[in-house]
XYZ file of C-alpha atoms in Angstrom:
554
model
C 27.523 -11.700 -4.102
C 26.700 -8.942 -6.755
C 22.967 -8.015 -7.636
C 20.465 -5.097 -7.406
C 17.416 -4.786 -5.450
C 13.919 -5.009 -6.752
C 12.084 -2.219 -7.853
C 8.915 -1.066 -9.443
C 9.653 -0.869 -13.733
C 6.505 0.297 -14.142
C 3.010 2.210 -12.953
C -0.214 -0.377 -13.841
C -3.503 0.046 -13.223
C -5.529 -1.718 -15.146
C -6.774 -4.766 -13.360
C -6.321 -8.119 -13.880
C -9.132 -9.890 -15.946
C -8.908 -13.985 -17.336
C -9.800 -14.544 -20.735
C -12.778 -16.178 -21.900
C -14.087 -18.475 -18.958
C -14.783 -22.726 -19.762
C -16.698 -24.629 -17.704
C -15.073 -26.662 -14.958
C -13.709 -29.839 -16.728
C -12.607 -32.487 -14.758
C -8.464 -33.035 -13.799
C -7.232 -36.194 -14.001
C -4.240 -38.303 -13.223
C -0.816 -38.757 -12.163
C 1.062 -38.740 -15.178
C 3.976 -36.880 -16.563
C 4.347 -35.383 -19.770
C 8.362 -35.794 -20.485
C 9.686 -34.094 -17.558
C 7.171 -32.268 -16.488
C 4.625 -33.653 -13.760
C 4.530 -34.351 -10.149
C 4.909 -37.151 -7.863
C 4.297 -38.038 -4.033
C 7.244 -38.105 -1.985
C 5.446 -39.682 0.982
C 5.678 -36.217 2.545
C 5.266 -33.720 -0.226
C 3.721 -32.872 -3.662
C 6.610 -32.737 -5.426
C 6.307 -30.220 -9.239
C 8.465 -30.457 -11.745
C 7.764 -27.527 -14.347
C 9.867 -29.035 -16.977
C 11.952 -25.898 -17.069
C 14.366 -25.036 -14.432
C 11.906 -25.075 -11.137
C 11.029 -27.766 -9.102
C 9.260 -27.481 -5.551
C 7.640 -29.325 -3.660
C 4.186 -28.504 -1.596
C 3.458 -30.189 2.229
C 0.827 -32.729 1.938
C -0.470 -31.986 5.332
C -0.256 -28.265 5.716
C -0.067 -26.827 2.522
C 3.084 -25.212 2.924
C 5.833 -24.515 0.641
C 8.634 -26.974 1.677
C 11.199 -26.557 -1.425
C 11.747 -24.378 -3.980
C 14.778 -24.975 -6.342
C 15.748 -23.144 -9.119
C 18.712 -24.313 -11.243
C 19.705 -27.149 -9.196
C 19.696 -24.442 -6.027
C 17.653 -24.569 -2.907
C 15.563 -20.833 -2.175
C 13.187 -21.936 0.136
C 13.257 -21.312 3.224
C 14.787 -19.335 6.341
C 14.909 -20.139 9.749
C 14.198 -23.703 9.397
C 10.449 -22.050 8.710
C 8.463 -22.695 5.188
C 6.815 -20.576 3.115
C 3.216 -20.272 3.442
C -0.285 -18.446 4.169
C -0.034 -16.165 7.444
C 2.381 -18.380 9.782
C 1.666 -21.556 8.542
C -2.149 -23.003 8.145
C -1.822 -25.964 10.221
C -3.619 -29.077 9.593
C -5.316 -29.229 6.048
C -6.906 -31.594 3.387
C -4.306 -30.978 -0.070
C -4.758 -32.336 -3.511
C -3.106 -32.607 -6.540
C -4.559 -32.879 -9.753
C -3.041 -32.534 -13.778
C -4.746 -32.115 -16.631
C -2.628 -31.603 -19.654
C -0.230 -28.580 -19.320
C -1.716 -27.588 -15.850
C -0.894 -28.761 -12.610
C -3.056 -27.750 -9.995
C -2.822 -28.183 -5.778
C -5.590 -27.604 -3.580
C -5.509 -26.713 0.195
C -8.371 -26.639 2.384
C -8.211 -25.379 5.823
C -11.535 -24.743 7.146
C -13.315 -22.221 5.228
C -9.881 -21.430 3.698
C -9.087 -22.368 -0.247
C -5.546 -21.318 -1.305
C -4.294 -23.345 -5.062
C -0.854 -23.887 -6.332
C -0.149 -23.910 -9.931
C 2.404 -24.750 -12.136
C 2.948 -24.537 -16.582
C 4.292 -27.081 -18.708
C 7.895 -25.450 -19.595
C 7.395 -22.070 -16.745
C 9.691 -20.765 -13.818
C 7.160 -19.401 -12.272
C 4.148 -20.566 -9.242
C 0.857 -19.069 -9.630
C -1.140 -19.010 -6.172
C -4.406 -17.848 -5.504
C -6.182 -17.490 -2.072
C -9.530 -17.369 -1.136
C -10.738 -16.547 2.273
C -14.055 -16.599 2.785
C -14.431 -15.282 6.738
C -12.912 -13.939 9.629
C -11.437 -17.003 10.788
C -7.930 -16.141 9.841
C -7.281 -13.188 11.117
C -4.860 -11.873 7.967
C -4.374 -12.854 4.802
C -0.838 -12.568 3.451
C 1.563 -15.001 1.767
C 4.690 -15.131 2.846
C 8.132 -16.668 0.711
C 10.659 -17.077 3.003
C 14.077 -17.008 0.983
C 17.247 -18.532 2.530
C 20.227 -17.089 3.445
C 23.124 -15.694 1.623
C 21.638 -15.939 -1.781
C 21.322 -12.347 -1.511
C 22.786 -8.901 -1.152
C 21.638 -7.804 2.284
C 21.319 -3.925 1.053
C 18.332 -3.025 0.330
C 17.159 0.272 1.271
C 14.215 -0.965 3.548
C 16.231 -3.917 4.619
C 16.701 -4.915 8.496
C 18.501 -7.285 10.809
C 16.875 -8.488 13.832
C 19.445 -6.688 16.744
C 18.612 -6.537 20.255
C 18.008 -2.371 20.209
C 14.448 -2.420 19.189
C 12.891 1.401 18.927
C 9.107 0.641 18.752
C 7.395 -2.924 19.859
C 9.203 -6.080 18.294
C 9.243 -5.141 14.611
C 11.088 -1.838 14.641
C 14.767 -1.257 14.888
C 17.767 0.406 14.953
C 21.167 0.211 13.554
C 24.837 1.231 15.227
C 24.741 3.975 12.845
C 21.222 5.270 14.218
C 19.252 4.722 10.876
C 16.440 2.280 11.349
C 14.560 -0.412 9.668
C 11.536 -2.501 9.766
C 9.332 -5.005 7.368
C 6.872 -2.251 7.895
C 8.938 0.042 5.582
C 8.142 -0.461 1.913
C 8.339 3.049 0.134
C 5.480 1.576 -1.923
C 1.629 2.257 -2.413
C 0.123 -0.806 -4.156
C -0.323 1.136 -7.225
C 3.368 1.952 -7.755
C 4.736 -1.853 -8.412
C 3.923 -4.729 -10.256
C 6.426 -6.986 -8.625
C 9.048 -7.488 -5.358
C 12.244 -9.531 -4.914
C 15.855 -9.361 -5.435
C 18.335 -10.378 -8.150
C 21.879 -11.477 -7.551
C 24.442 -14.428 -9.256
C 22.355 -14.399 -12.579
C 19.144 -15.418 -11.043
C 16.212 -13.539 -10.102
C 13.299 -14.000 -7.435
C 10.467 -12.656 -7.545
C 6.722 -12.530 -6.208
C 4.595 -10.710 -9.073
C 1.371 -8.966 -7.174
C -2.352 -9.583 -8.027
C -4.718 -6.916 -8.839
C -5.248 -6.802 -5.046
C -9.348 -6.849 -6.212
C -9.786 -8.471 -2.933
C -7.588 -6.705 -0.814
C -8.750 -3.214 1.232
C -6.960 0.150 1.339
C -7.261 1.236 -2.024
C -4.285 2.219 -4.483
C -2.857 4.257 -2.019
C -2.506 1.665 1.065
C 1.040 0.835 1.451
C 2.074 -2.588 3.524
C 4.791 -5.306 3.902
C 6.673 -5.992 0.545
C 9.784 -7.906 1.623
C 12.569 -8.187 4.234
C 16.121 -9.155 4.667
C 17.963 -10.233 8.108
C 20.886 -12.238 8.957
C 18.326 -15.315 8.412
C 17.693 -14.996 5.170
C 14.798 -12.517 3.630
C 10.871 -12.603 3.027
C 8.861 -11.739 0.301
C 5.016 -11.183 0.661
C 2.288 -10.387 -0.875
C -0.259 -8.855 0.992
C -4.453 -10.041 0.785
C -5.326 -7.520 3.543
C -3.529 -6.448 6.426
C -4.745 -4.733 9.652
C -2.095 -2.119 9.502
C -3.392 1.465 9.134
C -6.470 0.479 7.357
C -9.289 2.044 5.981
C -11.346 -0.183 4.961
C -13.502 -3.565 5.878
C -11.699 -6.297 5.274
C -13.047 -7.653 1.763
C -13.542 -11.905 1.159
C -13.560 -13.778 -1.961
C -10.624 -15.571 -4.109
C -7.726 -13.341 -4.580
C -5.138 -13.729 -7.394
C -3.280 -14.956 -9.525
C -0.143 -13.576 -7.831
C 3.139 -15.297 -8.831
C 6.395 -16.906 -7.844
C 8.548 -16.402 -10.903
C 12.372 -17.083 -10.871
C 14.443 -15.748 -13.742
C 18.017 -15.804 -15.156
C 18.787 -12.286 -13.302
C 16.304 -10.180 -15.093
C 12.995 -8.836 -14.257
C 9.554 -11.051 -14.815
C 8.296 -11.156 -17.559
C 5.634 -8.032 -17.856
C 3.537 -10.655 -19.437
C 2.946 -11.807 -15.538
C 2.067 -8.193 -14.212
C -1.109 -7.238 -12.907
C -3.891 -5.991 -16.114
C -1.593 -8.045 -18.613
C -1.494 -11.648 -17.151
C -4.137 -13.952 -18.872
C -5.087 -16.940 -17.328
C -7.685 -18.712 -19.885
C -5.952 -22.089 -18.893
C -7.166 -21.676 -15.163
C -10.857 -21.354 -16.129
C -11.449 -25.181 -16.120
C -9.815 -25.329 -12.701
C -12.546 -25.195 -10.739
C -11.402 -23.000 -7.798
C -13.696 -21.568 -5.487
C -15.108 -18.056 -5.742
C -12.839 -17.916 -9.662
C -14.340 -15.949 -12.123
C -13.469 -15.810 -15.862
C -13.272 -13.000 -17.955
C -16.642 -13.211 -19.495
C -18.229 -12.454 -15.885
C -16.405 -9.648 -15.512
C -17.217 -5.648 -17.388
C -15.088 -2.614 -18.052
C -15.681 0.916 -16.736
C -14.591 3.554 -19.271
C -14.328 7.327 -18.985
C -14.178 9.857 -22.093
C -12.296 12.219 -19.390
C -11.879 14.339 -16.541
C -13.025 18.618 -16.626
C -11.585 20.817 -13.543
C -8.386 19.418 -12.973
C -5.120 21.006 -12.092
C -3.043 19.513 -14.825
C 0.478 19.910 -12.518
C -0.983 16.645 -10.327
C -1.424 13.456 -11.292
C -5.628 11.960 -11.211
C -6.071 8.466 -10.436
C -9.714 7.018 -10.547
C -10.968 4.292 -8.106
C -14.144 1.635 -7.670
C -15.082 0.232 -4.665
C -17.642 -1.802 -2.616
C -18.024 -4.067 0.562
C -16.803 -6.623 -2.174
C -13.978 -5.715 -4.591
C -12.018 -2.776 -5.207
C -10.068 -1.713 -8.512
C -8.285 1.903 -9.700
C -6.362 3.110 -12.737
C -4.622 6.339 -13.627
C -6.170 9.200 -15.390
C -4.375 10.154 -18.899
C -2.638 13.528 -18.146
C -3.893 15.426 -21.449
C -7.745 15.191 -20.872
C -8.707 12.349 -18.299
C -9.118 9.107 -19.932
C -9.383 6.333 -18.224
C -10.305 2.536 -18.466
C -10.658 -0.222 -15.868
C -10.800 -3.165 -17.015
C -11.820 -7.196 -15.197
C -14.361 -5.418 -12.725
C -16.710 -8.125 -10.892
C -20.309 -7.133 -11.870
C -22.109 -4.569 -9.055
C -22.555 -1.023 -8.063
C -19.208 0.958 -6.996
C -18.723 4.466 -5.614
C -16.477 6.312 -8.402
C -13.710 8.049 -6.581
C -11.479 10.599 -8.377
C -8.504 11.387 -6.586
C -6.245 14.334 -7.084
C -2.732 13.257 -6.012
C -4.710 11.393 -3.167
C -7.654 13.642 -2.293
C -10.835 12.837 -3.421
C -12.402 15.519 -5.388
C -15.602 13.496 -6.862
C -17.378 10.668 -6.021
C -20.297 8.949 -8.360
C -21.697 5.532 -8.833
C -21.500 3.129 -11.554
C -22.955 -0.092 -12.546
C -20.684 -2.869 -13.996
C -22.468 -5.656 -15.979
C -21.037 -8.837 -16.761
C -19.274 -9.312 -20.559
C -19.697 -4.990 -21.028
C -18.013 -1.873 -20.694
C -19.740 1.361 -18.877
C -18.998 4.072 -21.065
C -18.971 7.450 -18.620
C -19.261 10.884 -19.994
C -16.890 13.892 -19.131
C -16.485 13.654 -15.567
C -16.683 17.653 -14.322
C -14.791 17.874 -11.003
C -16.897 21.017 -8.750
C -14.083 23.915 -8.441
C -15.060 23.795 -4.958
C -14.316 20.390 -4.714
C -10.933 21.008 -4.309
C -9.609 22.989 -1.672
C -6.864 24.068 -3.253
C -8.587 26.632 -5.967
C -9.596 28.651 -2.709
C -8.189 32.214 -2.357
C -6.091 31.896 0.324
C -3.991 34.920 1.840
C -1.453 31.842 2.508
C -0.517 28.251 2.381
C 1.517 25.735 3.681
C 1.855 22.412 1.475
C -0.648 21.391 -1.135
C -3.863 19.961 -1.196
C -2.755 16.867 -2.233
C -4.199 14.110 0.202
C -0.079 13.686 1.537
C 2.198 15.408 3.706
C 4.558 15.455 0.542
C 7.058 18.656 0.412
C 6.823 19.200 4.145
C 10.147 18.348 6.304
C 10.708 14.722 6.140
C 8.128 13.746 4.516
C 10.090 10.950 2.048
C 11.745 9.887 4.901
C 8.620 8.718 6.679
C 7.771 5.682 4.276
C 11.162 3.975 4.808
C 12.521 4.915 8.661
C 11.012 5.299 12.069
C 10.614 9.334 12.958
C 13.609 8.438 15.599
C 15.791 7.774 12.649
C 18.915 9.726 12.701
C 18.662 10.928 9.183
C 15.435 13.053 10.241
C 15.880 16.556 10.256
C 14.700 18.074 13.955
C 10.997 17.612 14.385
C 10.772 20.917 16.210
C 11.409 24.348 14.835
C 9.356 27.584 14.008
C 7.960 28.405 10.651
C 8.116 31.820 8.868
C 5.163 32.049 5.977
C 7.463 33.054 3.486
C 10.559 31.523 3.972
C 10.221 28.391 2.819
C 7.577 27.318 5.201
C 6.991 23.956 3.459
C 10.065 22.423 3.819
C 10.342 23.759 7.541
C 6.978 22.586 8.635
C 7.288 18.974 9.882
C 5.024 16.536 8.179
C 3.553 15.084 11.067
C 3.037 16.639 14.735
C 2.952 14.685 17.852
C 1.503 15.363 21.320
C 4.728 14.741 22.935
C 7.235 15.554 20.280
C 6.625 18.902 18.528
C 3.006 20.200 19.750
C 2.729 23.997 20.148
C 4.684 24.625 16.989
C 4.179 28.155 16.043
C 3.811 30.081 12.495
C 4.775 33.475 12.091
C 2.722 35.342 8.975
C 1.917 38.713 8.014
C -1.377 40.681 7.157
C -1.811 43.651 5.554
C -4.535 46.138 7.568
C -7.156 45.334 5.171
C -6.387 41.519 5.995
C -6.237 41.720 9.690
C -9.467 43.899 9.927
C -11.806 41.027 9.001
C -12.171 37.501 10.126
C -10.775 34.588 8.636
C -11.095 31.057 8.253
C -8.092 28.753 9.053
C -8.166 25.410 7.556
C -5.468 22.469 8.645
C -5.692 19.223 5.907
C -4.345 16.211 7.727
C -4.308 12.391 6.401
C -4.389 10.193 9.379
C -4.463 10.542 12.809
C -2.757 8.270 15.581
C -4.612 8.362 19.414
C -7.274 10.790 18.380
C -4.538 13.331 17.682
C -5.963 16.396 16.028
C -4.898 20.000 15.901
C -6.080 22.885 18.762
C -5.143 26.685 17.179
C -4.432 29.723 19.288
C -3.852 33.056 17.643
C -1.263 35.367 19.236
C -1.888 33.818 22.672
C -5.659 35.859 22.826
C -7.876 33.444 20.817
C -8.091 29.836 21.054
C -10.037 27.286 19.013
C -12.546 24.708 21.004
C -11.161 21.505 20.390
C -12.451 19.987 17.764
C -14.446 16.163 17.360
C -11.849 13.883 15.871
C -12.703 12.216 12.664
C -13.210 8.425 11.554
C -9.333 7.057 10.980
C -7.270 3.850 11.596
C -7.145 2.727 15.252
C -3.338 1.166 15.112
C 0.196 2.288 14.137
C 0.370 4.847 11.178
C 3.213 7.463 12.219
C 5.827 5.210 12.948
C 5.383 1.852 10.349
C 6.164 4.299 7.302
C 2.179 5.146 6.625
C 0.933 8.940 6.279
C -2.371 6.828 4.324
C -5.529 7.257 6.462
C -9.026 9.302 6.156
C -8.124 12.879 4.864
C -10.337 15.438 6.732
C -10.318 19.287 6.469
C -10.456 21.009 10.090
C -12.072 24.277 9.588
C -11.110 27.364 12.301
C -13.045 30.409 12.413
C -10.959 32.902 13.291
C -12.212 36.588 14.845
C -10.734 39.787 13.775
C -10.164 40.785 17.307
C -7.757 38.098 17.264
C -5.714 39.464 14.604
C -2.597 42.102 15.414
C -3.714 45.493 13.500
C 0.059 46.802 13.164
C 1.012 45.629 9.378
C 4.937 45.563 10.758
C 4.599 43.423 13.194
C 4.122 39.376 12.508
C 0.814 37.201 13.585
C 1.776 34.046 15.181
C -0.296 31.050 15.190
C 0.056 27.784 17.285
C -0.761 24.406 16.567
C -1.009 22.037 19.771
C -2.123 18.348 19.005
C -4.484 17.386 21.363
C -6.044 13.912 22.397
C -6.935 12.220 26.143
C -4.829 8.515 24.322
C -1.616 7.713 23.117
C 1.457 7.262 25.552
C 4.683 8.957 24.909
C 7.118 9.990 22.264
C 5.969 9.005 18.983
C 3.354 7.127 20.494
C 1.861 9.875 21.832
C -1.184 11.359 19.910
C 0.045 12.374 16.721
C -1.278 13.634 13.002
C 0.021 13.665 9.409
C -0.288 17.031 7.603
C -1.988 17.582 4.138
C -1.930 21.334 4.104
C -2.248 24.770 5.859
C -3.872 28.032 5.008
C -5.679 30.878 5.411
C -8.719 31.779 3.180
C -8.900 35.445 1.925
């Protein structure tokens, strides 16, 4: 079968905000307008858009049980439905209609997650809202049968029995490897997943992920393929690498939509989508767009115009971002839930300012020239060298790319191990990340003039995450060695290995004597980084660290 893969058509970042809010009328009844409408199957809800889509929800469970497109059947892989985690179990569902709206409700304990359908739309809008701990994730899963298809997608897998890392990595005959973990993605860089193939496209349009944790940057499961058949999720929060406390409250609209090959409809993305018709719903936790405000900046002073600037809000209860325009630093974020956020400008992915700002219901916060503190960013320091750039990502460093889509066993990695000569392209031969087991002790040859290697210096090592604790020990032409240092606030799980460089960035600061230096300008200095770290196990799960930048400060 011919198709393409999915892929991102364009950056948003505005987030998602309803039009004007009503107050919650009452649904009513079971009838159908032509042929759109539902009906009770004994066993399901069953939705006909009056379009090309019909599917039909469990009455018991809340699962997806059909979804059929064109007379086709998509639902469904490994006899499993789609659904909320793996399945919600026993719950209380509801139907209700009221004019061009059909609505299903699904309670599991503290739980709400809604179904809705339009009067003459291929698509499913879903919202969840979780209001506790009491299910431990929250992701939505569409499971997508088999064959319908091209299994070639970049990040695709197939379950084989040579797993390389716990039961979700693994490798291929030809030594590349795959896992569900592997999305190339942040959140910020797609509006939509899915595949198209036979003149129909799937797709699951994200929210504005207000609800979610990890920020613009996080990256997480986007969709899989196997011999089964494939899955498409969206993500609520997810464990995986994560920064942040897990956030609760109703999370959507995020969409189903089928098409005749093409992409959905940007009318559907994330900062575009209106949804006045679902403010007389009545969901749980739903807010309208006259509860919500607008944060607006006039611009940004102090950046370094050859990196993108992104801008983010957060608190324990919503989060939001949008880009900063490249000629002066405009920005505007738009369907923010009223409260106090920290104001986080990031350069590439380092933040180089924080604020506050208030957000009031129905308004827009109007912010002054934002002036970012030269010494807020560590890369307007004199340095006598670097390695990388302060960027908040071990981007430009050897394989690098290759780390958001592959495990570091994969065979098209370049060797993790290898010497580095400032000067020679020391970038591209430092490894991105370094690993206890792997490639500790890696050493960096450099030169200093007399002047240079008469005084002391400070040595400063940028990383992004950690995994076990891992964090970097320097010796200096085997006569000075660092103490090893405290190891900073990041993730507890899998980073290194589930295609995520995105944890806490954290400067570790070396002050280097000028005994330790070598006096002769001719001959080269050599440092050596060792990871060190009392956890981890072996290999690449072995105490390990992702790499921001290197240098040494004039």
């Amino acid at each position: 079968m011919s198709g393409s893969h999915g892929r991102s058509v364009r950056r948003r970042t505005f987030v998602l905000g309803a039009t004007a809010a009503a107050g919650t009328a009452a649904l009513s009844g079971t009838a159908r307008a032509a042929a759109f409408g539902w009906r009770d199957d004994g066993s399901n809800y069953v939705v006909d858009t009056g379009a090309n889509l019909v599917f039909k929800v469990g009455k018991t469970n809340g699962d997806l049980t059909s979804l059929v497109y064109r007379g086709t059947e998509y639902q469904g892989y490994g006899g499993m439905n789609s659904h909320i985690e793996s399945g919600l179990g026993a719950s209380t569902v509801s139907v209700r209609q009221s004019g061009s709206t059909i609505l299903i409700s699904v309670a599991y304990g503290t739980l709400r997650h809604y179904y809705a359908a339009r009067s003459g739309e291929n698509n499913i809008y879903l919202w969840t809202n979780k209001a506790d701990t009491s299910v431990s994730a929250t992701r939505y899963i569409l499971r997508v049968r088999k064959g319908l298809f091209r299994n070639d997608e970049p990040d695709s897998y197939t379950y084989t029995s040579s797993t390389v890392e716990a039961s979700d990595v693994f490798a291929k005959s030809d030594g590349q490897t795959r896992s569900k973990h592997y999305s190339r993605l942040r959140v910020m860089d797609y509006d939509y997943i899915g595949w198209s193939g036979g003149g129909v496209g799937l797709w699951v349009v994200r929210s504005n992920h207000e609800k979610a944790s990890g920020g613009p940057f996080y990256r997480s499961l986007l969709r899989h393929q196997s011999a089964d058949g494939g899955g498409l999720y969206e993500i609520l929060y997810y464990g995986q690498n994560q920064t942040e406390a897990q956030r609760f409250g109703l999370q959507g609209p995020y969409v189903i939509a089928l098409t005749d090959g093409g992409a959905p409809s940007s009318s559907l993305f994330p900062g575009t989508l209106t949804t006045s018709w679902a403010d007389s719903l009545g969901m749980s936790g739903y807010v309208g767009a006259s509860g919500r405000g607008r944060v607006a900046g006039v611009g940004i002073s102090g950046r370094n115009t050859a990196y993108p600037y992104t801008v983010g809000l957060a608190n324990p209860s919503a989060q939001y971002w949008g880009s900063a325009r490249a000629s002066d630093g405009w920005f505007s974020i738009g369907g923010v839930l009223p409260g106090t956020y920290t104001l986080t400008v990031f350069k590439g992915e380092l933040a180089v300012r924080t604020g506050s700002v208030t957000v009031t219901a129905g308004g827009t916060t109007t912010l002054n020239t934002i002036a970012i503190p030269s010494s807020n960013d560590p890369g307007n320091a004199n340095v006598i060298w670097r390695i990388g750039d302060w960027n908040g990502t071990p981007g430009g460093f050897k394989n690098a790319d290759l780390m958001t889509y592959a495990h570091p066993s994969d065979v098209r990695a370049a060797p993790w191990t290898g010497n580095v000569v400032v000067g020679n392209d020391e970038t591209a031969s430092f490894p991105c990340y370094l690993w206890k087991d792997v490639n500790s002790g890696i050493l960096v040859y450099f030169g200093l003039t007399a002047a240079q290697a008469a005084a002391a210096h400070t040595l400063r090592i940028g990383v992004t995450t950690a995994y076990a604790n891992g964090r970097p020990q320097v010796t200096v032409n085997d006569t000075w060695t660092s103490a090893i240092p405290s190891p900073p606030t990041q993730p507890s799980t899998r980073s290194l290995t589930n295609g995520s460089y995105r944890g806490n960035n954290h400067t570790f600061t070396y002050s280097v004597p000028a005994s330790a230096w070598k006096t002769d300008p001719g001959q080269y200095n050599v440092l050596r980084i060792d990871v060190v770290s009392g956890s981890g196990t072996t290999g690449y799960l072995s105490a390990g660290t992702a790499i921001d930048a290197i240098d040494l400060l004039a």
